[in-house]
Short mmCIF file of C-alpha atoms in Angstrom, two decimals:
data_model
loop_
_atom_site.label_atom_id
_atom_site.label_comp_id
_atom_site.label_asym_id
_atom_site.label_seq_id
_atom_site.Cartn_x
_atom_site.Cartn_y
_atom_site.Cartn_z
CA UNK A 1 103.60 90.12 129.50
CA UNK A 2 100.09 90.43 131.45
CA UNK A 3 99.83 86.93 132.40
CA UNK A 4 96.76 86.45 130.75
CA UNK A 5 96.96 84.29 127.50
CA UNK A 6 94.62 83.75 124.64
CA UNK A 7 94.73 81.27 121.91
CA UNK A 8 94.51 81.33 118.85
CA UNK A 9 96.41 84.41 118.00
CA UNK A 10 94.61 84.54 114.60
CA UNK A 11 91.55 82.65 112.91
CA UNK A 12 90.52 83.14 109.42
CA UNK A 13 87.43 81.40 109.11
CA UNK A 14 84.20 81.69 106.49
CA UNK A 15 80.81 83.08 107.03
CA UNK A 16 78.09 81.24 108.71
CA UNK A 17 80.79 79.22 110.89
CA UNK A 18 81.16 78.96 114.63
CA UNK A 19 84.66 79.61 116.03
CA UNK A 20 85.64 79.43 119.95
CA UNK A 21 88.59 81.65 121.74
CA UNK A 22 90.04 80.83 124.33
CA UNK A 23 91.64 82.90 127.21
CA UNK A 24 93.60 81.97 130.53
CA UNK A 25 93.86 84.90 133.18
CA UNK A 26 96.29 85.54 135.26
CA UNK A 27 97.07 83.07 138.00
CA UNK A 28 95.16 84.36 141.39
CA UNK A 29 92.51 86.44 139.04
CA UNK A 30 88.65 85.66 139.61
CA UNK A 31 87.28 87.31 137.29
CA UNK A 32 87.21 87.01 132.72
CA UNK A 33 86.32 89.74 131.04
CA UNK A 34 85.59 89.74 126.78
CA UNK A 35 85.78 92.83 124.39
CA UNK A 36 85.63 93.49 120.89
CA UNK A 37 88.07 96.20 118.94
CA UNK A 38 87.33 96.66 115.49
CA UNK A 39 89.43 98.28 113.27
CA UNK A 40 90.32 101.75 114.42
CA UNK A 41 87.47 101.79 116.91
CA UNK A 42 87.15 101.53 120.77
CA UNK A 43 86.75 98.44 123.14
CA UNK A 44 83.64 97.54 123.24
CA UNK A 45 82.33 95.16 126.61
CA UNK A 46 80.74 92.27 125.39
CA UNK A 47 80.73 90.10 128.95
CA UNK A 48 82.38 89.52 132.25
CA UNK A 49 82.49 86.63 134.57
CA UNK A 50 83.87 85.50 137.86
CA UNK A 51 84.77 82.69 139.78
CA UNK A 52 82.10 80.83 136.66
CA UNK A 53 78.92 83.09 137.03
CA UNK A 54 78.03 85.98 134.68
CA UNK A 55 78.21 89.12 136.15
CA UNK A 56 77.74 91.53 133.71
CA UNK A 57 76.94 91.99 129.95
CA UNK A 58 77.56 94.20 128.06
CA UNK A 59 77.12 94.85 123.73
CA UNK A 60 76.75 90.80 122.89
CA UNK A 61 75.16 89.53 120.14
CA UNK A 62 73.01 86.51 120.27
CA UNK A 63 74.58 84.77 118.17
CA UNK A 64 77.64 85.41 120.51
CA UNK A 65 78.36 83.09 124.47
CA UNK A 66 80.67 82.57 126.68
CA UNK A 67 81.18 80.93 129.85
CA UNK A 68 84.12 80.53 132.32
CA UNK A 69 85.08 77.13 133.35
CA UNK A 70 85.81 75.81 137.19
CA UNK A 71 89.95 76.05 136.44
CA UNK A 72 89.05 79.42 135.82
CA UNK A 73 89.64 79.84 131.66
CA UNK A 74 86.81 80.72 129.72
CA UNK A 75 85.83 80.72 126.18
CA UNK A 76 84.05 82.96 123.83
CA UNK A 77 81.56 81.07 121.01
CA UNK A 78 80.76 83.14 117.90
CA UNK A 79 78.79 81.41 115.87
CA UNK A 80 76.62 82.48 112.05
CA UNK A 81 80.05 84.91 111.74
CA UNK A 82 79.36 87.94 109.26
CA UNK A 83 81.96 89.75 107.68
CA UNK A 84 81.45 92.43 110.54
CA UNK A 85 82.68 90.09 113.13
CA UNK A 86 85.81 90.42 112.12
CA UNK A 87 87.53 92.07 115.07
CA UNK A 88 90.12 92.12 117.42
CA UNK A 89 89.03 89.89 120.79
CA UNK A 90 90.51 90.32 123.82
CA UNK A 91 90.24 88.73 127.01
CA UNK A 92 90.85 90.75 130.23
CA UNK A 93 91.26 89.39 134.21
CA UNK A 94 91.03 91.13 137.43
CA UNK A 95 91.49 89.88 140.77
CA UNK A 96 87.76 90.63 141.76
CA UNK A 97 84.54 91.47 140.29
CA UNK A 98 83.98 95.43 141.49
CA UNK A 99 84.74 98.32 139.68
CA UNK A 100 87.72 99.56 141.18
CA UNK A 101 89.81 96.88 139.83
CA UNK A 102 92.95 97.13 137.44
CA UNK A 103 92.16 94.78 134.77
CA UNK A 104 95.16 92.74 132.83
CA UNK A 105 95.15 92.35 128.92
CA UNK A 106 95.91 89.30 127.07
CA UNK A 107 97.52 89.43 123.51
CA UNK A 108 94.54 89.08 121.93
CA UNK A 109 92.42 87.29 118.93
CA UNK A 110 92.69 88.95 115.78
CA UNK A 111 89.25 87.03 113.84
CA UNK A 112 89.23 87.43 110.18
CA UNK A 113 85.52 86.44 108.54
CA UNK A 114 86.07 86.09 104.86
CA UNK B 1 71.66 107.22 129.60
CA UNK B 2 75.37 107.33 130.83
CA UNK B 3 77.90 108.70 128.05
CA UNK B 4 81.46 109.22 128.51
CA UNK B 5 82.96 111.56 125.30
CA UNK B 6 86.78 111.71 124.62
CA UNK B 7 88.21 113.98 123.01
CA UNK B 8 90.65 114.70 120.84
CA UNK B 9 89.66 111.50 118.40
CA UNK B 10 93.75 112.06 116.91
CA UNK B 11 96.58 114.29 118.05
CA UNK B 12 99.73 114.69 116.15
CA UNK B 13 102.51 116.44 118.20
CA UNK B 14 106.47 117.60 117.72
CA UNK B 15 108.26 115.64 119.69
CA UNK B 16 108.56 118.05 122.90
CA UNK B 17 105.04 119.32 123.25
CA UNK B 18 103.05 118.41 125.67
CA UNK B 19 99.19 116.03 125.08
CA UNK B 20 96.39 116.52 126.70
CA UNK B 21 93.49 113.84 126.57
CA UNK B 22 90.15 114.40 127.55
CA UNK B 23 87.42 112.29 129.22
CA UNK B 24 83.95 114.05 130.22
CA UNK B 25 80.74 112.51 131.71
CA UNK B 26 76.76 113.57 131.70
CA UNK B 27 76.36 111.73 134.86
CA UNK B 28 78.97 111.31 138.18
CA UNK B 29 81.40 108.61 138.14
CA UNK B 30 82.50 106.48 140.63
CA UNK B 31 85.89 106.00 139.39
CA UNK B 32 87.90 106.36 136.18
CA UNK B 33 91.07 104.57 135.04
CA UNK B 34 93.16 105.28 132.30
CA UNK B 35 94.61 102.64 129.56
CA UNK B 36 96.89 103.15 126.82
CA UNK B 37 97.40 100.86 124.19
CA UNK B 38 100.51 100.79 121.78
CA UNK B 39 99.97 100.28 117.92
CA UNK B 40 99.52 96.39 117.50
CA UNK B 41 99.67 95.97 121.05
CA UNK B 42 97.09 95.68 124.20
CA UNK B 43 95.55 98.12 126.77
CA UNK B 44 97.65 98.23 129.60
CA UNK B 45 96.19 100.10 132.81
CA UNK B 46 97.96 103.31 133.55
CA UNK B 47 95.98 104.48 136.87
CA UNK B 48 93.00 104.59 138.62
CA UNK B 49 91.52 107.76 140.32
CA UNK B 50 88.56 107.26 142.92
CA UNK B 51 88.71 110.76 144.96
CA UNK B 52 86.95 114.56 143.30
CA UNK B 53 89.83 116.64 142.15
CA UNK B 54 92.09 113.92 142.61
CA UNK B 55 95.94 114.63 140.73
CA UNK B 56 98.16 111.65 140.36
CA UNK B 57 101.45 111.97 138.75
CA UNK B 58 103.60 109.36 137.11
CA UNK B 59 106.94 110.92 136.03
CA UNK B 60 105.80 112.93 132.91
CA UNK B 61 101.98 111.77 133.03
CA UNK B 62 99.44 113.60 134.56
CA UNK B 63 96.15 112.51 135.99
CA UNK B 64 93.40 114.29 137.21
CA UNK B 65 89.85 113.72 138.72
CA UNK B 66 87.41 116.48 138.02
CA UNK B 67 85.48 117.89 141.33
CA UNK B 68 82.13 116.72 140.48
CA UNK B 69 83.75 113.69 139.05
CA UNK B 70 82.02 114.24 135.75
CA UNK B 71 85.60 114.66 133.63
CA UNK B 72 88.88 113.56 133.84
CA UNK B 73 92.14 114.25 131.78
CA UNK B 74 95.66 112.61 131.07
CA UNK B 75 98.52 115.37 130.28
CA UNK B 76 101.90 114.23 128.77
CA UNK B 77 104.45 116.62 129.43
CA UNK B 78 107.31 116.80 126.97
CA UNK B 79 105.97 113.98 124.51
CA UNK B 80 108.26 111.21 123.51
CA UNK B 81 108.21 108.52 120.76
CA UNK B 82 107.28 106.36 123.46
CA UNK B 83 104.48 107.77 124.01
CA UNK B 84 102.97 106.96 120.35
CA UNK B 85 99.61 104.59 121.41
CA UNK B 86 95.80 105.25 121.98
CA UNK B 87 94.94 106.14 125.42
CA UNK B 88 91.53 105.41 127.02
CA UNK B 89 89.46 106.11 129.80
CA UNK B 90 87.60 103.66 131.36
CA UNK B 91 84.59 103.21 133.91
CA UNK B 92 82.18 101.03 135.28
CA UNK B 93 78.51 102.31 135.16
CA UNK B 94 76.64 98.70 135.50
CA UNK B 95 78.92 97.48 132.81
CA UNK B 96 82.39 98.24 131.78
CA UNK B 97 83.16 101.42 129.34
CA UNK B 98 85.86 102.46 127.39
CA UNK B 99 85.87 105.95 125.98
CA UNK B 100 86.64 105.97 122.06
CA UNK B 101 90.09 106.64 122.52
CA UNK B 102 92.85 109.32 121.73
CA UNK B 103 95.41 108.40 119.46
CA UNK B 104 98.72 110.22 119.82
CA UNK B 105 101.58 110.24 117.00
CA UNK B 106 104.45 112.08 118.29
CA UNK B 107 107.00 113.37 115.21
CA UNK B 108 110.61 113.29 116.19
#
C-alpha cells in the first residue's frame, strides 16, 4: 500500500459525459501528479501540482482539468469522453515538486467509455 | 526534442536467465529512476540514479547510469516469477517521462 488513494476504482460511463477522479496522496506529500495508461501502452503525464498550483503539464487534452485542493487532494475532470478515453488513471504524490523525487502510486482508475 | 527509447518492447525468459532492460537518451539527463509495475498492479519506484556511470545494486537487480548520462539499464540476474511486471524508466525533462516500458514474462 502507497498511501495514496483514488476513488472510484472503476467508472463505466457513456460518451459525451463528464466524470471526476479523485485522488488523496500520501500524508506529508506536496505534490499530485495525473497519468494516463491505456491498454498495453506507457504512462503518459497529463499534469502535476503542488501545495494547489500547477507546475507542470504534460499530454492533456482540453477537454481534460484538474486542480488540487487546500487539504491537499485533487481531482481530475474529463469531460465530452470518447471511446479513446478509456484508460487507466492514476494519481501519483511526492514529497516535493523537483525532479529527483520518488513518486508514490495510488491503485488507480480504471475509466470505461462505452 | 528530448526522446527516451526502451528497449526490448517484450522479453520472455526461462526462469534462471538473466533480463536486461534498456533506456537510451538523444539528449543528457539529469537523473533517471526506474519503476516496475506488476500485471494489474501500479508502478512502484525501484531507484533513482543522479551520478555518470553510477551502479546501484539491489540484491539481484542491477542499475546503472551511463557516463554521458544519455542511457541507463536495469539487469535481473537469475530471473524469478517474481519478477513477471513491466519495468520503466523515468525522467524529468520540463515534464515527467516514462519510457514505453519492458515487459518481462519469466517461464518456470
Amino acid at each position: 500500500d502507497s498511501g495514496v488513494t483514488q476513488t472510484p476504482k472503476h467508472l463505466i460511463t457513456a460518451t459525451g459525459q463528464r466524470v471526476t477522479l479523485r485522488c488523496s496522496p500520501r500524508s506529508g506529500d506536496l505534490s499530485v501528479y495525473w497519468y494516463q495508461q491505456s491498454l498495453d501502452q506507457g504512462l503518459q503525464f497529463l499534469i502535476q501540482y503542488y501545495n494547489g498550483e500547477e507546475r507542470a503539464k504534460g499530454n492533456i487534452l482540453e477537454r481534460f482539468s484538474a486542480q488540487q485542493f487546500p487539504d491537499l487532494h485533487s481531482e481530475l475532470n474529463l469531460s465530452s469522453l470518447e471511446l479513446g478515453d478509456s484508460a487507466l488513471y492514476f494519481c501519483a504524490s511526492s514529497v516535493a515538486q523537483g525532479a529527483l523525487n520518488e513518486q508514490f502510486f495510488g491503485p488507480g482508475t480504471r475509466l470505461t467509455v462505452l | 526534442g528530448q526522446q527516451v527509447m526502451q528497449i526490448p518492447q517484450y522479453q520472455h525468459v526461462q526462469e534462471g536467465e538473466d533480463f536486461t532492460t534498456y533506456c537510451n537518451s538523444s539528449t543528457t539527463l539529469s537523473n533517471i529512476q526506474w519503476y516496475k509495475q506488476r500485471p494489474g498492479g501500479h508502478p512502484v519506484f525501484l531507484i533513482q540514479l543522479v551520478k555518470s556511470g553510477e551502479v546501484k545494486k539491489q540484491k539481484r537487480l542491477t542499475f546503472q547510469f551511463g557516463e554521458a548520462k544519455k542511457n541507463s539499464s536495469l539487469h535481473i540476474t537469475a530471473t524469478q516469477t517474481t519478477d513477471v511486471g513491466t519495468y520503466f524508466c523515468a525522467y524529468n525533462f520540463n515534464k515527467f517521462y516514462f519510457g514505453s516500458g519492458t515487459k518481462l514474462n519469466v517461464k518456470p
